[in-house]
C-alpha cells in the first residue's frame, strides 16, 4: 500500500520535472531557430555588401547558438541526475519438496521466516522464505581495462 | 591591425578587436568564471540533496506513523532527533580510549532507541530497531546536506575558489553516498535485507535447523557440526535492523571455551574497488569488521591472548550496494561463501576441533 503511494508520488514528481524540462527545451529550440535565422541573414547581408551588419549578426547568431547548445546539454545532464528509481524487491519462497515461488516483497517478510501458508503440493509442510533481493536491469558500464 | 593579413575591411578589424578583448577578459576573470561555474554545480547538487533529505525525513515520519501508531504528531521529535550529535572521546592520552568510545556508543544507542520508543509506542523490538536505522539514515542525509550547504554559503561569502573547490572536488562521491543513504532509508523502513547483510545471511543459512541462544549485546549463536568439527556460529539477532556487538559475543564465546578454539572465520561485506565484480568472494586474514573499530579491537585482543588464527571471507560490493536492498549477485554469493568456509575448515583444522564463524553485518530482514 505504502509502496504504491510512494511510486505514485515518484511518478508525479518526475512528470513535474518533465514538464519543466520540456518547457525549457522549447525555449532553447526557439532561441536556436532564431540564431540560425540570424546567421542566414548575416550571409545574405554579407553578399549584399554591408559587411559590418553582417559581422554583428553573425556574432549574435553564433553566441546564441552556443548558449542554447550549452543549455540543452546541461538540462539533459540534470534530468538524468534527478531520476531516482525505486527498485523492485522480490521474495523467494521455497518448500522442502523443491517447490519454489517468487513474489513481490511484502512488509513483514524476512529471510529464514517460516510461513503459515502451506505449499500447494504438500499441505502439511511449512514453507520458508529463502531469499529477498532486488534485480538490477541495466548492466554496469565496463571500461575494458 | 587585423587578424588576417591582407584583408583590411572593417569587419575583420572588429572581430580581431573583439578577440583581444575576450582574451584580456579571460586573463583577468578566467578564475572567477570558473568559480561561478563551480558554485552553480554545487548549487544544483545542493538542491538535489535538499530534495533527498526532505524525502528521507518524510519517509521516516510516515514509517513511524504507520508502525508506531503515535498519539501525537512525531514530526517535532523527529526534527530534534535529526540534529543529535555524538562527541567522541578525547584522544590526547589515547590509553584506554577504546573503552571510552565503546561506552559513548552504548549510551548513544540506548538513547536513540529510547527516543524511538517514545515516538512509536506500539512498535515491537524488531520495529524499534528498524525505525532506529531508518532515522539514522535520515540523520546522515541531514548531516550531508548541512555540510555541503556550509561550504556553499562560505564559498559565496568569501568568493574564494579554494573554499568552493574543496566541496566541488568531492561532490560526486558525496552525492553517491547520499543516494545510497536514501535507498537505505527505504529498505530500513520496510525491513528489507541490505547488501551489508551478506555476513548474517551466510551465518543464518548455516544455523538453519539448529537451536540458537542469545549472546551479549544483540547476537545469537548456534552450535553446528560441520565436516566433523564443531562450528560455533554467531550473527547479530534478526530480523530487526541491528549489527549487534560481535566483539563482545566473540569474546564471550572464546572465554567460555577457555581459548580452545582452532580457528575464527569472519564473513563480511567488503568494499570493492571500481572494476571489481559485485558479489565476488575473496579470502584473507584479519578481523573483517567495520564500524568504529571497537569490535575489531576486542576480537584482536582475545585472538592474540590465545593465539587463535583469524581468517576472513568477504563479499565484494560498493557503498551503494552495501546499504540498499540486497542485490541478487550478493544473495547468490552465499553458497560460494559457504563452500569457501567449508574448504577452509577442512584444510586448516583437525577433526574434533572447535571453530567460530561470525557473520558480520546488519541483520535487517535476515532471521535465524
Ligand atoms: Zn511442498
PDB file of N, CA and C in Angstrom, chain B residues 40-119:
ATOM      1  N   UNK B  40      27.672  27.088  -9.322  1.00  0.00           N
ATOM      2  CA  UNK B  40      26.419  26.610  -9.933  1.00  0.00           C
ATOM      3  C   UNK B  40      26.296  25.103  -9.741  1.00  0.00           C
ATOM      4  N   UNK B  41      27.399  24.433  -9.974  1.00  0.00           N
ATOM      5  CA  UNK B  41      27.404  22.976  -9.869  1.00  0.00           C
ATOM      6  C   UNK B  41      27.030  22.540  -8.449  1.00  0.00           C
ATOM      7  N   UNK B  42      27.686  23.195  -7.463  1.00  0.00           N
ATOM      8  CA  UNK B  42      27.399  22.866  -6.072  1.00  0.00           C
ATOM      9  C   UNK B  42      25.951  23.197  -5.745  1.00  0.00           C
ATOM     10  N   UNK B  43      25.473  24.322  -6.296  1.00  0.00           N
ATOM     11  CA  UNK B  43      24.097  24.741  -6.025  1.00  0.00           C
ATOM     12  C   UNK B  43      23.098  23.697  -6.533  1.00  0.00           C
ATOM     13  N   UNK B  44      23.342  23.212  -7.740  1.00  0.00           N
ATOM     14  CA  UNK B  44      22.468  22.171  -8.291  1.00  0.00           C
ATOM     15  C   UNK B  44      22.440  20.944  -7.399  1.00  0.00           C
ATOM     16  N   UNK B  45      23.627  20.516  -6.982  1.00  0.00           N
ATOM     17  CA  UNK B  45      23.701  19.335  -6.125  1.00  0.00           C
ATOM     18  C   UNK B  45      23.024  19.594  -4.792  1.00  0.00           C
ATOM     19  N   UNK B  46      23.166  20.817  -4.317  1.00  0.00           N
ATOM     20  CA  UNK B  46      22.568  21.162  -3.029  1.00  0.00           C
ATOM     21  C   UNK B  46      21.043  21.070  -3.107  1.00  0.00           C
ATOM     22  N   UNK B  47      20.493  21.539  -4.232  1.00  0.00           N
ATOM     23  CA  UNK B  47      19.045  21.433  -4.409  1.00  0.00           C
ATOM     24  C   UNK B  47      18.610  19.983  -4.378  1.00  0.00           C
ATOM     25  N   UNK B  48      19.406  19.172  -5.063  1.00  0.00           N
ATOM     26  CA  UNK B  48      19.071  17.757  -5.126  1.00  0.00           C
ATOM     27  C   UNK B  48      19.188  17.120  -3.733  1.00  0.00           C
ATOM     28  N   UNK B  49      20.245  17.519  -3.016  1.00  0.00           N
ATOM     29  CA  UNK B  49      20.439  16.986  -1.664  1.00  0.00           C
ATOM     30  C   UNK B  49      19.276  17.363  -0.756  1.00  0.00           C
ATOM     31  N   UNK B  50      18.807  18.615  -0.910  1.00  0.00           N
ATOM     32  CA  UNK B  50      17.687  19.045  -0.066  1.00  0.00           C
ATOM     33  C   UNK B  50      16.458  18.204  -0.369  1.00  0.00           C
ATOM     34  N   UNK B  51      16.260  17.935  -1.643  1.00  0.00           N
ATOM     35  CA  UNK B  51      15.128  17.113  -2.053  1.00  0.00           C
ATOM     36  C   UNK B  51      15.239  15.709  -1.437  1.00  0.00           C
ATOM     37  N   UNK B  52      16.429  15.131  -1.529  1.00  0.00           N
ATOM     38  CA  UNK B  52      16.647  13.785  -0.974  1.00  0.00           C
ATOM     39  C   UNK B  52      16.425  13.784   0.536  1.00  0.00           C
ATOM     40  N   UNK B  53      16.959  14.818   1.181  1.00  0.00           N
ATOM     41  CA  UNK B  53      16.850  14.915   2.640  1.00  0.00           C
ATOM     42  C   UNK B  53      15.398  15.057   3.079  1.00  0.00           C
ATOM     43  N   UNK B  54      14.656  15.934   2.379  1.00  0.00           N
ATOM     44  CA  UNK B  54      13.247  16.147   2.736  1.00  0.00           C
ATOM     45  C   UNK B  54      12.450  14.860   2.538  1.00  0.00           C
ATOM     46  N   UNK B  55      12.754  14.167   1.446  1.00  0.00           N
ATOM     47  CA  UNK B  55      12.045  12.927   1.179  1.00  0.00           C
ATOM     48  C   UNK B  55      12.374  11.886   2.253  1.00  0.00           C
ATOM     49  N   UNK B  56      13.625  11.871   2.672  1.00  0.00           N
ATOM     50  CA  UNK B  56      14.038  10.954   3.731  1.00  0.00           C
ATOM     51  C   UNK B  56      13.294  11.228   5.023  1.00  0.00           C
ATOM     52  N   UNK B  57      13.212  12.485   5.370  1.00  0.00           N
ATOM     53  CA  UNK B  57      12.516  12.872   6.593  1.00  0.00           C
ATOM     54  C   UNK B  57      11.054  12.454   6.512  1.00  0.00           C
ATOM     55  N   UNK B  58      10.468  12.703   5.352  1.00  0.00           N
ATOM     56  CA  UNK B  58       9.045  12.387   5.165  1.00  0.00           C
ATOM     57  C   UNK B  58       8.825  10.877   5.264  1.00  0.00           C
ATOM     58  N   UNK B  59       9.678  10.119   4.614  1.00  0.00           N
ATOM     59  CA  UNK B  59       9.550   8.661   4.672  1.00  0.00           C
ATOM     60  C   UNK B  59       9.684   8.150   6.098  1.00  0.00           C
ATOM     61  N   UNK B  60      10.637   8.739   6.838  1.00  0.00           N
ATOM     62  CA  UNK B  60      10.842   8.308   8.223  1.00  0.00           C
ATOM     63  C   UNK B  60       9.595   8.601   9.051  1.00  0.00           C
ATOM     64  N   UNK B  61       9.051   9.801   8.900  1.00  0.00           N
ATOM     65  CA  UNK B  61       7.862  10.162   9.673  1.00  0.00           C
ATOM     66  C   UNK B  61       6.685   9.260   9.296  1.00  0.00           C
ATOM     67  N   UNK B  62       6.538   9.002   7.999  1.00  0.00           N
ATOM     68  CA  UNK B  62       5.455   8.114   7.558  1.00  0.00           C
ATOM     69  C   UNK B  62       5.589   6.733   8.180  1.00  0.00           C
ATOM     70  N   UNK B  63       6.833   6.226   8.190  1.00  0.00           N
ATOM     71  CA  UNK B  63       7.061   4.886   8.753  1.00  0.00           C
ATOM     72  C   UNK B  63       6.720   4.874  10.239  1.00  0.00           C
ATOM     73  N   UNK B  64       7.118   5.933  10.953  1.00  0.00           N
ATOM     74  CA  UNK B  64       6.829   5.993  12.388  1.00  0.00           C
ATOM     75  C   UNK B  64       5.325   6.027  12.622  1.00  0.00           C
ATOM     76  N   UNK B  65       4.640   6.847  11.819  1.00  0.00           N
ATOM     77  CA  UNK B  65       3.187   6.957  11.988  1.00  0.00           C
ATOM     78  C   UNK B  65       2.510   5.615  11.709  1.00  0.00           C
ATOM     79  N   UNK B  66       2.991   4.935  10.677  1.00  0.00           N
ATOM     80  CA  UNK B  66       2.335   3.691  10.281  1.00  0.00           C
ATOM     81  C   UNK B  66       2.617   2.554  11.256  1.00  0.00           C
ATOM     82  N   UNK B  67       3.873   2.438  11.686  1.00  0.00           N
ATOM     83  CA  UNK B  67       4.238   1.304  12.538  1.00  0.00           C
ATOM     84  C   UNK B  67       3.965   1.606  14.001  1.00  0.00           C
ATOM     85  N   UNK B  68       4.346   2.820  14.426  1.00  0.00           N
ATOM     86  CA  UNK B  68       4.322   3.111  15.858  1.00  0.00           C
ATOM     87  C   UNK B  68       3.000   3.600  16.390  1.00  0.00           C
ATOM     88  N   UNK B  69       2.081   3.964  15.518  1.00  0.00           N
ATOM     89  CA  UNK B  69       0.768   4.487  15.924  1.00  0.00           C
ATOM     90  C   UNK B  69       0.888   5.523  17.060  1.00  0.00           C
ATOM     91  N   UNK B  70       1.625   6.597  16.861  1.00  0.00           N
ATOM     92  CA  UNK B  70       1.784   7.584  17.933  1.00  0.00           C
ATOM     93  C   UNK B  70       0.502   8.391  18.131  1.00  0.00           C
ATOM     94  N   UNK B  71       0.317   8.864  19.371  1.00  0.00           N
ATOM     95  CA  UNK B  71      -0.892   9.649  19.655  1.00  0.00           C
ATOM     96  C   UNK B  71      -0.702  11.106  19.244  1.00  0.00           C
ATOM     97  N   UNK B  72       0.561  11.569  19.331  1.00  0.00           N
ATOM     98  CA  UNK B  72       0.837  12.940  18.885  1.00  0.00           C
ATOM     99  C   UNK B  72       1.699  12.891  17.623  1.00  0.00           C
ATOM    100  N   UNK B  73       1.690  13.986  16.896  1.00  0.00           N
ATOM    101  CA  UNK B  73       2.476  14.062  15.663  1.00  0.00           C
ATOM    102  C   UNK B  73       3.976  13.967  15.976  1.00  0.00           C
ATOM    103  N   UNK B  74       4.681  12.989  15.412  1.00  0.00           N
ATOM    104  CA  UNK B  74       6.096  12.810  15.764  1.00  0.00           C
ATOM    105  C   UNK B  74       7.055  13.775  15.066  1.00  0.00           C
ATOM    106  N   UNK B  75       6.533  14.634  14.165  1.00  0.00           N
ATOM    107  CA  UNK B  75       7.423  15.467  13.336  1.00  0.00           C
ATOM    108  C   UNK B  75       8.432  16.272  14.150  1.00  0.00           C
ATOM    109  N   UNK B  76       7.938  16.936  15.210  1.00  0.00           N
ATOM    110  CA  UNK B  76       8.831  17.797  16.000  1.00  0.00           C
ATOM    111  C   UNK B  76       9.946  16.969  16.629  1.00  0.00           C
ATOM    112  N   UNK B  77       9.567  15.787  17.156  1.00  0.00           N
ATOM    113  CA  UNK B  77      10.545  14.920  17.791  1.00  0.00           C
ATOM    114  C   UNK B  77      11.559  14.383  16.772  1.00  0.00           C
ATOM    115  N   UNK B  78      11.056  14.081  15.585  1.00  0.00           N
ATOM    116  CA  UNK B  78      11.949  13.597  14.521  1.00  0.00           C
ATOM    117  C   UNK B  78      12.962  14.686  14.173  1.00  0.00           C
ATOM    118  N   UNK B  79      12.486  15.917  14.042  1.00  0.00           N
ATOM    119  CA  UNK B  79      13.394  17.019  13.707  1.00  0.00           C
ATOM    120  C   UNK B  79      14.477  17.183  14.762  1.00  0.00           C
ATOM    121  N   UNK B  80      14.078  16.996  16.026  1.00  0.00           N
ATOM    122  CA  UNK B  80      15.075  17.099  17.085  1.00  0.00           C
ATOM    123  C   UNK B  80      16.079  15.943  16.985  1.00  0.00           C
ATOM    124  N   UNK B  81      15.550  14.765  16.690  1.00  0.00           N
ATOM    125  CA  UNK B  81      16.380  13.567  16.563  1.00  0.00           C
ATOM    126  C   UNK B  81      17.432  13.745  15.465  1.00  0.00           C
ATOM    127  N   UNK B  82      16.999  14.362  14.357  1.00  0.00           N
ATOM    128  CA  UNK B  82      17.904  14.520  13.214  1.00  0.00           C
ATOM    129  C   UNK B  82      19.105  15.401  13.546  1.00  0.00           C
ATOM    130  N   UNK B  83      18.981  16.199  14.577  1.00  0.00           N
ATOM    131  CA  UNK B  83      20.068  17.118  14.923  1.00  0.00           C
ATOM    132  C   UNK B  83      20.982  16.557  16.007  1.00  0.00           C
ATOM    133  N   UNK B  84      20.725  15.336  16.449  1.00  0.00           N
ATOM    134  CA  UNK B  84      21.562  14.748  17.504  1.00  0.00           C
ATOM    135  C   UNK B  84      23.024  14.663  17.088  1.00  0.00           C
ATOM    136  N   UNK B  85      23.894  14.863  18.024  1.00  0.00           N
ATOM    137  CA  UNK B  85      25.307  14.713  17.707  1.00  0.00           C
ATOM    138  C   UNK B  85      25.966  13.829  18.758  1.00  0.00           C
ATOM    139  N   UNK B  86      27.127  13.321  18.435  1.00  0.00           N
ATOM    140  CA  UNK B  86      27.886  12.494  19.363  1.00  0.00           C
ATOM    141  C   UNK B  86      29.303  13.054  19.432  1.00  0.00           C
ATOM    142  N   UNK B  87      29.773  13.274  20.631  1.00  0.00           N
ATOM    143  CA  UNK B  87      31.132  13.790  20.786  1.00  0.00           C
ATOM    144  C   UNK B  87      32.049  12.625  21.119  1.00  0.00           C
ATOM    145  N   UNK B  88      33.031  12.425  20.300  1.00  0.00           N
ATOM    146  CA  UNK B  88      33.972  11.322  20.508  1.00  0.00           C
ATOM    147  C   UNK B  88      34.869  11.585  21.705  1.00  0.00           C
ATOM    148  N   UNK B  89      35.512  10.517  22.197  1.00  0.00           N
ATOM    149  CA  UNK B  89      36.371  10.687  23.364  1.00  0.00           C
ATOM    150  C   UNK B  89      37.633  11.486  23.041  1.00  0.00           C
ATOM    151  N   UNK B  90      38.147  12.139  24.055  1.00  0.00           N
ATOM    152  CA  UNK B  90      39.372  12.940  23.911  1.00  0.00           C
ATOM    153  C   UNK B  90      40.571  12.006  23.694  1.00  0.00           C
ATOM    154  N   UNK B  91      41.373  12.324  22.685  1.00  0.00           N
ATOM    155  CA  UNK B  91      42.441  11.401  22.323  1.00  0.00           C
ATOM    156  C   UNK B  91      43.838  11.853  22.696  1.00  0.00           C
ATOM    157  N   UNK B  92      43.942  12.861  23.581  1.00  0.00           N
ATOM    158  CA  UNK B  92      45.279  13.362  23.922  1.00  0.00           C
ATOM    159  C   UNK B  92      46.122  12.301  24.610  1.00  0.00           C
ATOM    160  N   UNK B  93      45.438  11.524  25.478  1.00  0.00           N
ATOM    161  CA  UNK B  93      46.109  10.406  26.144  1.00  0.00           C
ATOM    162  C   UNK B  93      45.377   9.143  25.707  1.00  0.00           C
ATOM    163  N   UNK B  94      45.822   8.527  24.603  1.00  0.00           N
ATOM    164  CA  UNK B  94      44.985   7.502  23.974  1.00  0.00           C
ATOM    165  C   UNK B  94      44.846   6.183  24.735  1.00  0.00           C
ATOM    166  N   UNK B  95      45.545   5.992  25.823  1.00  0.00           N
ATOM    167  CA  UNK B  95      45.417   4.733  26.555  1.00  0.00           C
ATOM    168  C   UNK B  95      43.976   4.577  27.035  1.00  0.00           C
ATOM    169  N   UNK B  96      43.367   3.428  26.731  1.00  0.00           N
ATOM    170  CA  UNK B  96      42.013   3.151  27.203  1.00  0.00           C
ATOM    171  C   UNK B  96      40.916   3.850  26.425  1.00  0.00           C
ATOM    172  N   UNK B  97      41.278   4.395  25.278  1.00  0.00           N
ATOM    173  CA  UNK B  97      40.284   5.168  24.519  1.00  0.00           C
ATOM    174  C   UNK B  97      39.192   4.270  23.933  1.00  0.00           C
ATOM    175  N   UNK B  98      39.539   2.984  23.673  1.00  0.00           N
ATOM    176  CA  UNK B  98      38.547   2.093  23.063  1.00  0.00           C
ATOM    177  C   UNK B  98      37.359   1.901  24.001  1.00  0.00           C
ATOM    178  N   UNK B  99      37.655   1.704  25.287  1.00  0.00           N
ATOM    179  CA  UNK B  99      36.565   1.509  26.230  1.00  0.00           C
ATOM    180  C   UNK B  99      35.704   2.753  26.356  1.00  0.00           C
ATOM    181  N   UNK B 100      36.358   3.909  26.299  1.00  0.00           N
ATOM    182  CA  UNK B 100      35.588   5.158  26.366  1.00  0.00           C
ATOM    183  C   UNK B 100      34.670   5.281  25.164  1.00  0.00           C
ATOM    184  N   UNK B 101      35.210   4.972  23.994  1.00  0.00           N
ATOM    185  CA  UNK B 101      34.416   5.050  22.764  1.00  0.00           C
ATOM    186  C   UNK B 101      33.266   4.050  22.826  1.00  0.00           C
ATOM    187  N   UNK B 102      33.577   2.850  23.326  1.00  0.00           N
ATOM    188  CA  UNK B 102      32.572   1.811  23.466  1.00  0.00           C
ATOM    189  C   UNK B 102      31.423   2.300  24.340  1.00  0.00           C
ATOM    190  N   UNK B 103      31.802   2.928  25.448  1.00  0.00           N
ATOM    191  CA  UNK B 103      30.789   3.433  26.383  1.00  0.00           C
ATOM    192  C   UNK B 103      29.925   4.501  25.717  1.00  0.00           C
ATOM    193  N   UNK B 104      30.591   5.426  25.023  1.00  0.00           N
ATOM    194  CA  UNK B 104      29.845   6.504  24.365  1.00  0.00           C
ATOM    195  C   UNK B 104      28.869   5.932  23.336  1.00  0.00           C
ATOM    196  N   UNK B 105      29.325   4.935  22.589  1.00  0.00           N
ATOM    197  CA  UNK B 105      28.454   4.344  21.564  1.00  0.00           C
ATOM    198  C   UNK B 105      27.269   3.615  22.207  1.00  0.00           C
ATOM    199  N   UNK B 106      27.529   2.953  23.358  1.00  0.00           N
ATOM    200  CA  UNK B 106      26.439   2.294  24.077  1.00  0.00           C
ATOM    201  C   UNK B 106      25.390   3.302  24.510  1.00  0.00           C
ATOM    202  N   UNK B 107      25.876   4.404  25.091  1.00  0.00           N
ATOM    203  CA  UNK B 107      24.959   5.435  25.578  1.00  0.00           C
ATOM    204  C   UNK B 107      24.139   5.996  24.418  1.00  0.00           C
ATOM    205  N   UNK B 108      24.829   6.234  23.318  1.00  0.00           N
ATOM    206  CA  UNK B 108      24.156   6.788  22.135  1.00  0.00           C
ATOM    207  C   UNK B 108      23.062   5.842  21.648  1.00  0.00           C
ATOM    208  N   UNK B 109      23.433   4.577  21.514  1.00  0.00           N
ATOM    209  CA  UNK B 109      22.490   3.579  21.024  1.00  0.00           C
ATOM    210  C   UNK B 109      21.254   3.505  21.925  1.00  0.00           C
ATOM    211  N   UNK B 110      21.523   3.463  23.232  1.00  0.00           N
ATOM    212  CA  UNK B 110      20.435   3.354  24.206  1.00  0.00           C
ATOM    213  C   UNK B 110      19.518   4.575  24.105  1.00  0.00           C
ATOM    214  N   UNK B 111      20.144   5.738  24.039  1.00  0.00           N
ATOM    215  CA  UNK B 111      19.394   6.992  23.983  1.00  0.00           C
ATOM    216  C   UNK B 111      18.520   7.064  22.727  1.00  0.00           C
ATOM    217  N   UNK B 112      19.098   6.675  21.603  1.00  0.00           N
ATOM    218  CA  UNK B 112      18.347   6.760  20.347  1.00  0.00           C
ATOM    219  C   UNK B 112      17.178   5.774  20.340  1.00  0.00           C
ATOM    220  N   UNK B 113      17.430   4.578  20.894  1.00  0.00           N
ATOM    221  CA  UNK B 113      16.349   3.585  20.948  1.00  0.00           C
ATOM    222  C   UNK B 113      15.224   4.071  21.856  1.00  0.00           C
ATOM    223  N   UNK B 114      15.609   4.664  22.978  1.00  0.00           N
ATOM    224  CA  UNK B 114      14.637   5.202  23.929  1.00  0.00           C
ATOM    225  C   UNK B 114      13.748   6.236  23.228  1.00  0.00           C
ATOM    226  N   UNK B 115      14.424   7.067  22.451  1.00  0.00           N
ATOM    227  CA  UNK B 115      13.727   8.130  21.722  1.00  0.00           C
ATOM    228  C   UNK B 115      12.725   7.521  20.729  1.00  0.00           C
ATOM    229  N   UNK B 116      13.158   6.440  20.042  1.00  0.00           N
ATOM    230  CA  UNK B 116      12.257   5.793  19.077  1.00  0.00           C
ATOM    231  C   UNK B 116      11.055   5.198  19.785  1.00  0.00           C
ATOM    232  N   UNK B 117      11.290   4.602  20.967  1.00  0.00           N
ATOM    233  CA  UNK B 117      10.173   4.007  21.710  1.00  0.00           C
ATOM    234  C   UNK B 117       9.153   5.077  22.090  1.00  0.00           C
ATOM    235  N   UNK B 118       9.640   6.273  22.429  1.00  0.00           N
ATOM    236  CA  UNK B 118       8.724   7.368  22.760  1.00  0.00           C
ATOM    237  C   UNK B 118       7.949   7.833  21.529  1.00  0.00           C
ATOM    238  N   UNK B 119       8.639   7.843  20.385  1.00  0.00           N
ATOM    239  CA  UNK B 119       7.992   8.308  19.153  1.00  0.00           C
ATOM    240  C   UNK B 119       6.970   7.306  18.663  1.00  0.00           C
TER     241      UNK B 119
END
